[in-house]
GROMACS .gro file of N, CA and C in nm:
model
  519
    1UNK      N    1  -2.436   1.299   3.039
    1UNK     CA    2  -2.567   1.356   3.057
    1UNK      C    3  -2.597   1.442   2.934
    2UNK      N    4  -2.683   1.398   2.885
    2UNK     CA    5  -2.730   1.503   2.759
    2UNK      C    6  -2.894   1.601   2.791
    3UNK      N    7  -2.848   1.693   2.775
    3UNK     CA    8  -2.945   1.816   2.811
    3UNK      C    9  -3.054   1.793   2.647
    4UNK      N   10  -3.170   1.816   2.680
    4UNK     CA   11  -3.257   1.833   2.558
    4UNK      C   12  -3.277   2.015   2.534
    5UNK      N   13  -3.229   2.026   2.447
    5UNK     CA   14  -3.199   2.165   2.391
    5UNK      C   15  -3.357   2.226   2.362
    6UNK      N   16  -3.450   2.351   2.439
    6UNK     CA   17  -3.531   2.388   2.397
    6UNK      C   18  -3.554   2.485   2.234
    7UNK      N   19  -3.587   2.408   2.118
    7UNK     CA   20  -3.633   2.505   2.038
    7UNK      C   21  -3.768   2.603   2.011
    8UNK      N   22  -3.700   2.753   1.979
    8UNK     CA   23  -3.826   2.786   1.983
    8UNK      C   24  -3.948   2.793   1.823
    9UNK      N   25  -4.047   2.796   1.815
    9UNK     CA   26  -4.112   2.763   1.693
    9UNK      C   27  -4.066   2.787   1.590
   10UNK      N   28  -4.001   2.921   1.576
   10UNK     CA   29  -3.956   2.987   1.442
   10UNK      C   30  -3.814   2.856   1.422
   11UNK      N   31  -3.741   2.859   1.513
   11UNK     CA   32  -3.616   2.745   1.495
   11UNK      C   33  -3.649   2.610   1.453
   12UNK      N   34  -3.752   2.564   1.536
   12UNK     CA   35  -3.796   2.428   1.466
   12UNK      C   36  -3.903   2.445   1.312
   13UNK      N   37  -3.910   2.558   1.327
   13UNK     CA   38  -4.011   2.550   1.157
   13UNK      C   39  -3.864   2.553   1.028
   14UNK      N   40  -3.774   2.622   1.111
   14UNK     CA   41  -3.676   2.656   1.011
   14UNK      C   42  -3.553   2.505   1.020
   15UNK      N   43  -3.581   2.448   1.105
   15UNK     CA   44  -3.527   2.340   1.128
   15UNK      C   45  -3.602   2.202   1.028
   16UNK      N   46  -3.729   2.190   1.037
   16UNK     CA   47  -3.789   2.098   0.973
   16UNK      C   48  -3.862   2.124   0.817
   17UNK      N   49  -3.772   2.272   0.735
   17UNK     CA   50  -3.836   2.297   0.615
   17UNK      C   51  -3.781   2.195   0.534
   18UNK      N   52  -3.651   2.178   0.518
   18UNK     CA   53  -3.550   2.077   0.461
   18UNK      C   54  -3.527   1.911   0.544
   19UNK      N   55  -3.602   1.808   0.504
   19UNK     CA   56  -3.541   1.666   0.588
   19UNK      C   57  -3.385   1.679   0.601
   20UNK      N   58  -3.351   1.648   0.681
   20UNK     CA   59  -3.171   1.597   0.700
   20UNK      C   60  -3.214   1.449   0.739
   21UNK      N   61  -3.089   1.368   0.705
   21UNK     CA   62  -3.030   1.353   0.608
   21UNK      C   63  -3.119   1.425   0.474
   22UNK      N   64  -3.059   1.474   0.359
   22UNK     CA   65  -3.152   1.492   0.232
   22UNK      C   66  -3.081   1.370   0.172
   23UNK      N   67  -2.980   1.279   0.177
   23UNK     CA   68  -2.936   1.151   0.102
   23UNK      C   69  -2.902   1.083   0.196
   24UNK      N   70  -2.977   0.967   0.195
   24UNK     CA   71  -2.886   0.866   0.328
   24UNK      C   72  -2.701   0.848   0.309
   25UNK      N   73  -2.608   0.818   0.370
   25UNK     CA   74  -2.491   0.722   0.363
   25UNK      C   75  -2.482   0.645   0.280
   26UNK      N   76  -2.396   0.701   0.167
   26UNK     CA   77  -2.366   0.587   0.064
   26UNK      C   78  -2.441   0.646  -0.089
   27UNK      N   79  -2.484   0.745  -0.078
   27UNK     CA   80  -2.555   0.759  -0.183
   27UNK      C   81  -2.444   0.832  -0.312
   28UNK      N   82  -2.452   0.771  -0.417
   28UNK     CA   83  -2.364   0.818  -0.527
   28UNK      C   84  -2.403   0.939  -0.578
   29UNK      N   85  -2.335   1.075  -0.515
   29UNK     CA   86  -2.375   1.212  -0.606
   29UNK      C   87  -2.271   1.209  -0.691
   30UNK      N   88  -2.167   1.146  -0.747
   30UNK     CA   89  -2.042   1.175  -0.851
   30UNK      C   90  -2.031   1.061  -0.948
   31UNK      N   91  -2.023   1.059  -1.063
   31UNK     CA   92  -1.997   0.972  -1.155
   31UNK      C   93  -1.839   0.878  -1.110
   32UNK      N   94  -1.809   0.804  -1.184
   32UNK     CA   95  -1.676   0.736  -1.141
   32UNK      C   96  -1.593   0.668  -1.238
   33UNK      N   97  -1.634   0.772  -1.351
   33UNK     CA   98  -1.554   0.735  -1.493
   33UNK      C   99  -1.427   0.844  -1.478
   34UNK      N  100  -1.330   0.758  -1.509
   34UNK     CA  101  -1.185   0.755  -1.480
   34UNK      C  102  -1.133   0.789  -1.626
   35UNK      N  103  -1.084   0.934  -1.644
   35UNK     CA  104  -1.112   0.963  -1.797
   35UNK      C  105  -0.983   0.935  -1.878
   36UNK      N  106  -0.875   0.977  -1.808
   36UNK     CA  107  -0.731   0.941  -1.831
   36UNK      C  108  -0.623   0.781  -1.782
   37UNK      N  109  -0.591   0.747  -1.908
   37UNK     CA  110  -0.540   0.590  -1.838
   37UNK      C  111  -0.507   0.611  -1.700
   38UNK      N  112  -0.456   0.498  -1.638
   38UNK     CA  113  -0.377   0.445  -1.547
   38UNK      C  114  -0.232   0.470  -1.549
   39UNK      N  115  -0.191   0.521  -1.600
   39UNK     CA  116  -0.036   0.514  -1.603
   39UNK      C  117   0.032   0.444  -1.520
   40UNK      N  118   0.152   0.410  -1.521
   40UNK     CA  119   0.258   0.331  -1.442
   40UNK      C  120   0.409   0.389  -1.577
   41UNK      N  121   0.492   0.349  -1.471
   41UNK     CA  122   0.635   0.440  -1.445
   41UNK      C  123   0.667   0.352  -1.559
   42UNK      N  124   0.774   0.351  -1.692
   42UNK     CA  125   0.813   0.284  -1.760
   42UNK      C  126   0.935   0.261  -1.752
   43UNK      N  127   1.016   0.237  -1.741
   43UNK     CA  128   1.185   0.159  -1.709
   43UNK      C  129   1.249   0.303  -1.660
   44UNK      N  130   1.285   0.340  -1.585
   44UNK     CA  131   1.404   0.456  -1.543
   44UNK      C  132   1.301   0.604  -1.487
   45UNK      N  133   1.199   0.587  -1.496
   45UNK     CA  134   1.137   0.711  -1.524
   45UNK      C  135   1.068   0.743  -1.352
   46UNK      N  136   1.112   0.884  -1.347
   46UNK     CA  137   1.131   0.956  -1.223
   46UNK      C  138   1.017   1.019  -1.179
   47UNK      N  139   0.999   1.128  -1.085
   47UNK     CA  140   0.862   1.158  -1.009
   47UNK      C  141   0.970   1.237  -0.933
   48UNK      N  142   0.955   1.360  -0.911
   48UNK     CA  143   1.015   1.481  -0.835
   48UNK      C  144   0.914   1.588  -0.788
   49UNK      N  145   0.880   1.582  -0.662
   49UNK     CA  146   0.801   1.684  -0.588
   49UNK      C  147   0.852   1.773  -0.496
   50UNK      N  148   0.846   1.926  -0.479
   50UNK     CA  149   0.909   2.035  -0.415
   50UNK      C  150   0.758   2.093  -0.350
   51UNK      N  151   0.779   2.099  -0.234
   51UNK     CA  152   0.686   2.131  -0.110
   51UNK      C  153   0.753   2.268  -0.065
   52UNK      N  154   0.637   2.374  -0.076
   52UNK     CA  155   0.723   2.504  -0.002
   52UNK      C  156   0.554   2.499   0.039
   53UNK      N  157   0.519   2.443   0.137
   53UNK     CA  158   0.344   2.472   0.241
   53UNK      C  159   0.386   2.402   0.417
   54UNK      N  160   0.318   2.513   0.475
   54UNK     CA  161   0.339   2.451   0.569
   54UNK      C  162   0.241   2.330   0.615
   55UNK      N  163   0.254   2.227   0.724
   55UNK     CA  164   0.126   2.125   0.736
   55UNK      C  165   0.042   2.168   0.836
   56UNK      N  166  -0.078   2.167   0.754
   56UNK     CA  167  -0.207   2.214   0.838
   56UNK      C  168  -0.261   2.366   0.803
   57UNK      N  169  -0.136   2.412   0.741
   57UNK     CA  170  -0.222   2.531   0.675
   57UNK      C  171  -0.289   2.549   0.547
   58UNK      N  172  -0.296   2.453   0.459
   58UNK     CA  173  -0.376   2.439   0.374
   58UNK      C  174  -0.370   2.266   0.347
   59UNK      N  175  -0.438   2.233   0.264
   59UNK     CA  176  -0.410   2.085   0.201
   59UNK      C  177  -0.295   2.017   0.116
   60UNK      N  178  -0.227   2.157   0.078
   60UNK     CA  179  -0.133   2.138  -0.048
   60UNK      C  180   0.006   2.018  -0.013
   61UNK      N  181   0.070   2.063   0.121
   61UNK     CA  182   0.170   1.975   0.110
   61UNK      C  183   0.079   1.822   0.151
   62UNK      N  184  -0.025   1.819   0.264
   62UNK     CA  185  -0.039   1.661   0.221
   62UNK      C  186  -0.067   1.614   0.115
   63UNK      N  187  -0.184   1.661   0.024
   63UNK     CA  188  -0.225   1.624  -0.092
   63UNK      C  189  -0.062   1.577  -0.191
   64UNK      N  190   0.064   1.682  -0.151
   64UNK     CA  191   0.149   1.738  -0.242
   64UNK      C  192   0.225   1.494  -0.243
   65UNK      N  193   0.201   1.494  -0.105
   65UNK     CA  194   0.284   1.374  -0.020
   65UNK      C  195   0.181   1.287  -0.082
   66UNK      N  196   0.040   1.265  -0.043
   66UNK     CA  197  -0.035   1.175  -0.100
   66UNK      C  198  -0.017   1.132  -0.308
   67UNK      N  199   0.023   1.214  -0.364
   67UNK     CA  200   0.019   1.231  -0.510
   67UNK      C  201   0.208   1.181  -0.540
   68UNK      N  202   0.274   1.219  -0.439
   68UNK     CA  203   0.435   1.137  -0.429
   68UNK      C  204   0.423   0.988  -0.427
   69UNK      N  205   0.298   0.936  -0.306
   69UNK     CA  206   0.340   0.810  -0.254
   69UNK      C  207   0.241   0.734  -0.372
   70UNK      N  208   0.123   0.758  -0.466
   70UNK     CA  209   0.082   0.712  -0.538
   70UNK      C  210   0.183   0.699  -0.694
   71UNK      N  211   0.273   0.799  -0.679
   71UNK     CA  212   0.379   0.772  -0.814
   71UNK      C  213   0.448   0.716  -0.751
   72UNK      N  214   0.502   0.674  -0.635
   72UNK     CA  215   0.565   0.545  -0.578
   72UNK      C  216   0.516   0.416  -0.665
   73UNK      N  217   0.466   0.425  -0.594
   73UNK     CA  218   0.293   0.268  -0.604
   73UNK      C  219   0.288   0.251  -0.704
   74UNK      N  220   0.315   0.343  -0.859
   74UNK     CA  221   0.337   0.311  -0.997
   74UNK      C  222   0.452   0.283  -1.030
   75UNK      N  223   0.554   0.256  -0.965
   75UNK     CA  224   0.654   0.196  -1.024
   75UNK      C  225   0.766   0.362  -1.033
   76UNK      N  226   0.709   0.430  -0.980
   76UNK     CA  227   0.835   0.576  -1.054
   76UNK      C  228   0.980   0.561  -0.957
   77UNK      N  229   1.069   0.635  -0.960
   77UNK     CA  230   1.161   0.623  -0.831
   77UNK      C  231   1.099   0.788  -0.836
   78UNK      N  232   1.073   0.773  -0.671
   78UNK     CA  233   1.021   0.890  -0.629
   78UNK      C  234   1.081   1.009  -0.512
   79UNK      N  235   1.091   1.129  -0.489
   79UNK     CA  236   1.146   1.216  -0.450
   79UNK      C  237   1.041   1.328  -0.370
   80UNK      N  238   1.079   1.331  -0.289
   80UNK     CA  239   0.997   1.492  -0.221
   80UNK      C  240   1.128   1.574  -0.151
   81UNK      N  241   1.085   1.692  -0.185
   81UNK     CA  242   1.228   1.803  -0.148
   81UNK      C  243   1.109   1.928  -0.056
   82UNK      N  244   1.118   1.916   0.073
   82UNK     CA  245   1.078   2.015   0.164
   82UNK      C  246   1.171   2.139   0.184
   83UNK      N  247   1.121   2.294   0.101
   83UNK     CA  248   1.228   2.362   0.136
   83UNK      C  249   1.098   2.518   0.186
   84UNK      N  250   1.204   2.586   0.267
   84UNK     CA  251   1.149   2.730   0.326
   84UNK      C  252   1.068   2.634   0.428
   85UNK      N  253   0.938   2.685   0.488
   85UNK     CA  254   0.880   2.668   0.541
   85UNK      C  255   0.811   2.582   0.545
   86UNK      N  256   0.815   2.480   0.417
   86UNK     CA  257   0.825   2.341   0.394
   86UNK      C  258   0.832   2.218   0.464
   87UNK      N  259   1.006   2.288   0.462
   87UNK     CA  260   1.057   2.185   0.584
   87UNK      C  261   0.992   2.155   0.714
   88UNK      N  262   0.928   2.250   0.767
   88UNK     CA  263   0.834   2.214   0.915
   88UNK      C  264   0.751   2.083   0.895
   89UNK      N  265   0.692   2.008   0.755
   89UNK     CA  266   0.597   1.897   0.771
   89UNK      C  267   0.704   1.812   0.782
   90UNK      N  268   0.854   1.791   0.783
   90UNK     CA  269   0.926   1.672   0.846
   90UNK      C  270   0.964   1.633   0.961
   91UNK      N  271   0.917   1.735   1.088
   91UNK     CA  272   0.952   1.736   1.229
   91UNK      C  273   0.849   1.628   1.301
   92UNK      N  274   0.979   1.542   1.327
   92UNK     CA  275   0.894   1.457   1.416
   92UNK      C  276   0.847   1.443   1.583
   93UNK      N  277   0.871   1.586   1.556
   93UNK     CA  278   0.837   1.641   1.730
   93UNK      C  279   0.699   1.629   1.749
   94UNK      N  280   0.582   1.702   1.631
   94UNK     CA  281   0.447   1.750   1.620
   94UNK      C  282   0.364   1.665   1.716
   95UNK      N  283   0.281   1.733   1.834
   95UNK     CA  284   0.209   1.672   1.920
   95UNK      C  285   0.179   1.770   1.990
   96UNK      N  286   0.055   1.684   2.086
   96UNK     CA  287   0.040   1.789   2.236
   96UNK      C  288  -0.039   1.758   2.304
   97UNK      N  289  -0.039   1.733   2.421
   97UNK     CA  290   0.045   1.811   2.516
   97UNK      C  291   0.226   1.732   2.525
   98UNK      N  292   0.217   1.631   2.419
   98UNK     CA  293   0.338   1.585   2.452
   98UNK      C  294   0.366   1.533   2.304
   99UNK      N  295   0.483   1.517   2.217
   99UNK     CA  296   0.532   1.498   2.058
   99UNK      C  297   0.481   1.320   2.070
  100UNK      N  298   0.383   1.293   1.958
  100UNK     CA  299   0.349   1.150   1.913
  100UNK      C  300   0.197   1.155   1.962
  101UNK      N  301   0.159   1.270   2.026
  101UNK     CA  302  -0.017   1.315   2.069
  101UNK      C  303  -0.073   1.389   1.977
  102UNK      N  304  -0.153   1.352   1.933
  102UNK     CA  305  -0.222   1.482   1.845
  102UNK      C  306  -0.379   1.502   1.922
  103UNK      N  307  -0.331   1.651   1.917
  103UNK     CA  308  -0.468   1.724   1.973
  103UNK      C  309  -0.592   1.740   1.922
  104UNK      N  310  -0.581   1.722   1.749
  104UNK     CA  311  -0.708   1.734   1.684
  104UNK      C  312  -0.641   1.604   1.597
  105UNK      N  313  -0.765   1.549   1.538
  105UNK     CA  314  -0.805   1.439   1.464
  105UNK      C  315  -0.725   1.463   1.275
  106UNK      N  316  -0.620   1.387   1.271
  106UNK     CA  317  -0.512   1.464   1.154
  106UNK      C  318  -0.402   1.526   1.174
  107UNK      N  319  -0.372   1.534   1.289
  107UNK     CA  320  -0.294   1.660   1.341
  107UNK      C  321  -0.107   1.546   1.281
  108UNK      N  322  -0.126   1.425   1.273
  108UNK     CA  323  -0.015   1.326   1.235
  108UNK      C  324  -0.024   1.262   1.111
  109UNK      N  325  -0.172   1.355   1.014
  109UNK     CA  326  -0.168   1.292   0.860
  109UNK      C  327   0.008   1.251   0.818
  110UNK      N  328   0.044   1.382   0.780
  110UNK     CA  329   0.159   1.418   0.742
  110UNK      C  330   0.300   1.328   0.797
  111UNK      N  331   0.308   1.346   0.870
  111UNK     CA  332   0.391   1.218   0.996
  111UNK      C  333   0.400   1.095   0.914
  112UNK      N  334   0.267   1.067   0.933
  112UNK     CA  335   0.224   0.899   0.911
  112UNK      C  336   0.284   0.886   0.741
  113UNK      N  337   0.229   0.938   0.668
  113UNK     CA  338   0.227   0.955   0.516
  113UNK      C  339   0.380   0.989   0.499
  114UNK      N  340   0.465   1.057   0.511
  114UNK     CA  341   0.586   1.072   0.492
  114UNK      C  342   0.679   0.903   0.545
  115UNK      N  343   0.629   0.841   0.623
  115UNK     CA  344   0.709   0.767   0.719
  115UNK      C  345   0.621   0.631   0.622
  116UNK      N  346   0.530   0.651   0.565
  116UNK     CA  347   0.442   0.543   0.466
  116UNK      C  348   0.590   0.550   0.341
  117UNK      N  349   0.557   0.668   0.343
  117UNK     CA  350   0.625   0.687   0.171
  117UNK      C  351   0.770   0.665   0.232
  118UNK      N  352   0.814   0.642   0.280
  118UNK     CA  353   1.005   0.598   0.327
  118UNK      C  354   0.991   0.489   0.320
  119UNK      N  355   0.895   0.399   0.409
  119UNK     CA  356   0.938   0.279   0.449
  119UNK      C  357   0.888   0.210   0.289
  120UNK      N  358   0.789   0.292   0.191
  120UNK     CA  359   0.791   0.235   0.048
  120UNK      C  360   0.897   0.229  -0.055
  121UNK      N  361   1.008   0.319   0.014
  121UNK     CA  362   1.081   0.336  -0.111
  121UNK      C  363   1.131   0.462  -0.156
  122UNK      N  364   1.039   0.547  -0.113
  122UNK     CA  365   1.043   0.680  -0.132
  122UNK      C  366   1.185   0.797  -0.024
  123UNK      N  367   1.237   0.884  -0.136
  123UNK     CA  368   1.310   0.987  -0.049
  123UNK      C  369   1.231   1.092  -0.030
  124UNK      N  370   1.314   1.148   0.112
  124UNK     CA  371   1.218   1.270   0.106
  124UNK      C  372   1.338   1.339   0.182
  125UNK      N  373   1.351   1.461   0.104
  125UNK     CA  374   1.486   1.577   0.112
  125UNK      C  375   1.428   1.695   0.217
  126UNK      N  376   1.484   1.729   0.318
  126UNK     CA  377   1.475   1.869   0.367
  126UNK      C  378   1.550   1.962   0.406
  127UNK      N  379   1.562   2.081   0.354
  127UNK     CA  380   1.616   2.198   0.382
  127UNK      C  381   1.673   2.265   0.509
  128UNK      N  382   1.804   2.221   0.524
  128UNK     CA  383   1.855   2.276   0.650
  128UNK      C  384   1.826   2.418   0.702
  129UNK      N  385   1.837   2.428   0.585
  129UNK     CA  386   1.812   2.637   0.599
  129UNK      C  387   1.652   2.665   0.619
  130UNK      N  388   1.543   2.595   0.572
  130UNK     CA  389   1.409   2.578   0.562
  130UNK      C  390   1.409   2.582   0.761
  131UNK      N  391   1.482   2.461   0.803
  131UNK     CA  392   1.439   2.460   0.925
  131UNK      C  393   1.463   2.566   1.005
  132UNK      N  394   1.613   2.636   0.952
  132UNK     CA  395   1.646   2.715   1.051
  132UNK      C  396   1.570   2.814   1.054
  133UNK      N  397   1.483   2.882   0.948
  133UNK     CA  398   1.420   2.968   0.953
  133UNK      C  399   1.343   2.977   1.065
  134UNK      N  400   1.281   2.878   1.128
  134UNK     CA  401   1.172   2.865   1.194
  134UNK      C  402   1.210   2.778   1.350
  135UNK      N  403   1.328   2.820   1.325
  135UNK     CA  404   1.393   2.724   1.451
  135UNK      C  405   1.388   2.583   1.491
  136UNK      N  406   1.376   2.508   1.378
  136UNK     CA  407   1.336   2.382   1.380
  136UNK      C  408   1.474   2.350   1.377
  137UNK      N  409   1.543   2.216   1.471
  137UNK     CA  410   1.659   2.110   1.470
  137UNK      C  411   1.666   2.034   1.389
  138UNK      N  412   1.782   1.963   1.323
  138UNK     CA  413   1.811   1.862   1.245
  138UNK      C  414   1.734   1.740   1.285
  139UNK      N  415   1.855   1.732   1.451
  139UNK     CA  416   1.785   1.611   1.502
  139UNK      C  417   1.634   1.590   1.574
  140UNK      N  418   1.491   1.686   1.492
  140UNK     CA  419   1.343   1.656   1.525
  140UNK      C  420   1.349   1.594   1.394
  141UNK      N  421   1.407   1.572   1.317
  141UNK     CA  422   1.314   1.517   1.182
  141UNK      C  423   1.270   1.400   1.156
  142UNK      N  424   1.206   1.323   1.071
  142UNK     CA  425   1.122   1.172   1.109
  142UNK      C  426   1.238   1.140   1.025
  143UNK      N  427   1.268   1.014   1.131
  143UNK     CA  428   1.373   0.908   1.085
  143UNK      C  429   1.392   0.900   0.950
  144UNK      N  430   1.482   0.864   0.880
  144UNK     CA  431   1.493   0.855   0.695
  144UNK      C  432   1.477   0.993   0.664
  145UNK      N  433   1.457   1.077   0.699
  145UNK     CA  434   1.430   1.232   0.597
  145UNK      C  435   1.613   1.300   0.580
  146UNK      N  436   1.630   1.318   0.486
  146UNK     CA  437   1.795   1.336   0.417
  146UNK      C  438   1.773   1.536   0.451
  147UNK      N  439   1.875   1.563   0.563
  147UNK     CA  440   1.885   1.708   0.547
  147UNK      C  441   2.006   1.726   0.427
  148UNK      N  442   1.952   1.842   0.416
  148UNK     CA  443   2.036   1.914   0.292
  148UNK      C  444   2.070   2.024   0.279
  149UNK      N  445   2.178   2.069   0.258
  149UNK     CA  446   2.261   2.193   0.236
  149UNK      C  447   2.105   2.300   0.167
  150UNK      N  448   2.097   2.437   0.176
  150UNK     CA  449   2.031   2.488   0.130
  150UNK      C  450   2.032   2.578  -0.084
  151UNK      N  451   2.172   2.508  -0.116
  151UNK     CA  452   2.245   2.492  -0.290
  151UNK      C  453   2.194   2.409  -0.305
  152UNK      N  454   2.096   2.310  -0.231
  152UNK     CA  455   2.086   2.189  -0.345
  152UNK      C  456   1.917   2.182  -0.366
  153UNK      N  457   1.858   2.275  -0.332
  153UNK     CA  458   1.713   2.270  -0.369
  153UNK      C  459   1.742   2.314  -0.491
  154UNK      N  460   1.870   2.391  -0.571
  154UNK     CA  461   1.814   2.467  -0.709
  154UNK      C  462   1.874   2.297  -0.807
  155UNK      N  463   2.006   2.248  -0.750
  155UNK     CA  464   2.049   2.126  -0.817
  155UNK      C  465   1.992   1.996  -0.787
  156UNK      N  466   1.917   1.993  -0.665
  156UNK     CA  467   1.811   1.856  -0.701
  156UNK      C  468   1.696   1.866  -0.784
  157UNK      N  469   1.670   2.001  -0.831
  157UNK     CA  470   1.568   2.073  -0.943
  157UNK      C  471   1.623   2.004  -1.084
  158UNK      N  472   1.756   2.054  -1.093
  158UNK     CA  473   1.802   2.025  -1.205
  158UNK      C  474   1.843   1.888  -1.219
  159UNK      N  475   1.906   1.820  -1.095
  159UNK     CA  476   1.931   1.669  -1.109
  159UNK      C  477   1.795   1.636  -1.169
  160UNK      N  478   1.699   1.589  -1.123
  160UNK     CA  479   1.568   1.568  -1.145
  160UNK      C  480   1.485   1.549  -1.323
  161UNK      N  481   1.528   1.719  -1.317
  161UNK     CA  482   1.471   1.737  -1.480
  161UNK      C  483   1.600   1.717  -1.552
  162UNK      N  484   1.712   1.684  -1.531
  162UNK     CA  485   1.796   1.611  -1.641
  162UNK      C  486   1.772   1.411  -1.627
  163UNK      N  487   1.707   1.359  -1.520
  163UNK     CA  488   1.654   1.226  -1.563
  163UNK      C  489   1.523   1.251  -1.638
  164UNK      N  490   1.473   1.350  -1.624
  164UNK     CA  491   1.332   1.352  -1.693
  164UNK      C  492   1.232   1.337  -1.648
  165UNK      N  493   1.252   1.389  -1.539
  165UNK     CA  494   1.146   1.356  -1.399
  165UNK      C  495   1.021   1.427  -1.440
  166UNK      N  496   0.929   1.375  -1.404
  166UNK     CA  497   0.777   1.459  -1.411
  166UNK      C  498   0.793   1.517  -1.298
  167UNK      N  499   0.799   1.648  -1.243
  167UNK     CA  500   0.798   1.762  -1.186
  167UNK      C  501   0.716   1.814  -1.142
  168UNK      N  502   0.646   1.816  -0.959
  168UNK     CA  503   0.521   1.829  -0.910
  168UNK      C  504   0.561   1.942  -0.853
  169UNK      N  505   0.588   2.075  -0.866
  169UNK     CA  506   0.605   2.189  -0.752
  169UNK      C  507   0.496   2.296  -0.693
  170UNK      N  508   0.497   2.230  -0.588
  170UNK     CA  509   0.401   2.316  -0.495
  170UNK      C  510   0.419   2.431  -0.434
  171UNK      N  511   0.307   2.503  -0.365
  171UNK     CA  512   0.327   2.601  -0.306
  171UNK      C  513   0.213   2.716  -0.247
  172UNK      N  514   0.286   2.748  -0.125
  172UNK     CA  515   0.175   2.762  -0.045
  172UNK      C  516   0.228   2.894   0.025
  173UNK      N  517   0.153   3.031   0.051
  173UNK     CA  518   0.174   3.141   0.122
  173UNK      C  519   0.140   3.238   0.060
   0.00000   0.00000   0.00000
């Protein structure tokens, strides 16, 4: 049942100064010149990303996951290392009223996209100690995610930049 909402004059004058839509669907407000090549990965060459955001509190770690699984897709061998509070976007509990439900629309970006980027090829490292902070279990994490001692976020840093990894480190708080 939809109620017809009474406006009063001043609301509908202030309602009808501006048309809405002001651009129909589809209309090009952005250019779409692509200013920097294409790159792709050249024989051996790495892609290392460090996530310290939690998911859903800003954009950073998905964006951080979306920008991993596209240096996948170029050919890189690719890496994501979830540490501190990080580690919470690898729990594959996230739902509600029950884990595999999401309550708002996105609420399993992160989920989906991590479990994209595994079944591509991609590792993705998390911080034992990251979880414990926050009381998160080993065994919630999405299938394929490698827990890890909390010494090896500073030496998968350095493993990394001794292949010569291009180096994405994020961060969020």
């Amino acid at each position: 049942m939809s109620e017809t909402v009474e406006l009063s004059e001043i609301e509908q004058q202030s309602l009808n100064e501006i048309p809405h839509p002001s651009l129909p669907n589809g209309t090009s407000i952005y250019g779409a010149t692509k200013v920097f090549p294409d790159y792709k990965a050249e024989d051996g060459e790495t892609y290392f990303t460090l996530v310290h955001g939690i998911a859903h509190e800003s954009s950073v770690s998905f964006v951080a996951v979306l920008q991993a699984t596209r240096a996948l897709r170029k050919g890189f061998e690719t890496a994501i290392y979830f540490y501190g509070p990080g580690s919470l976007n690898c729990l594959a509990t996230r739902g509600f009223p029950t884990t595999g439900n999401s309550a708002f629309p996105g609420e399993h970006n992160i989920n989906n996209q991590l479990k994209t980027f595994i079944a591509e090829g991609g590792k993705v490292f998390c911080c034992r100690f990251g979880l414990s902070l926050h009381g998160a279990r080993e065994e919630d994490l999405i299938e394929g995610v490698i827990p890890t001692h909390p010494l090896d976020v500073q030496d998968a840093l350095i493993h990394y930049a001794r292949k010569g990894a291009i180096i994405n480190s994020t961060y969020q708080l």
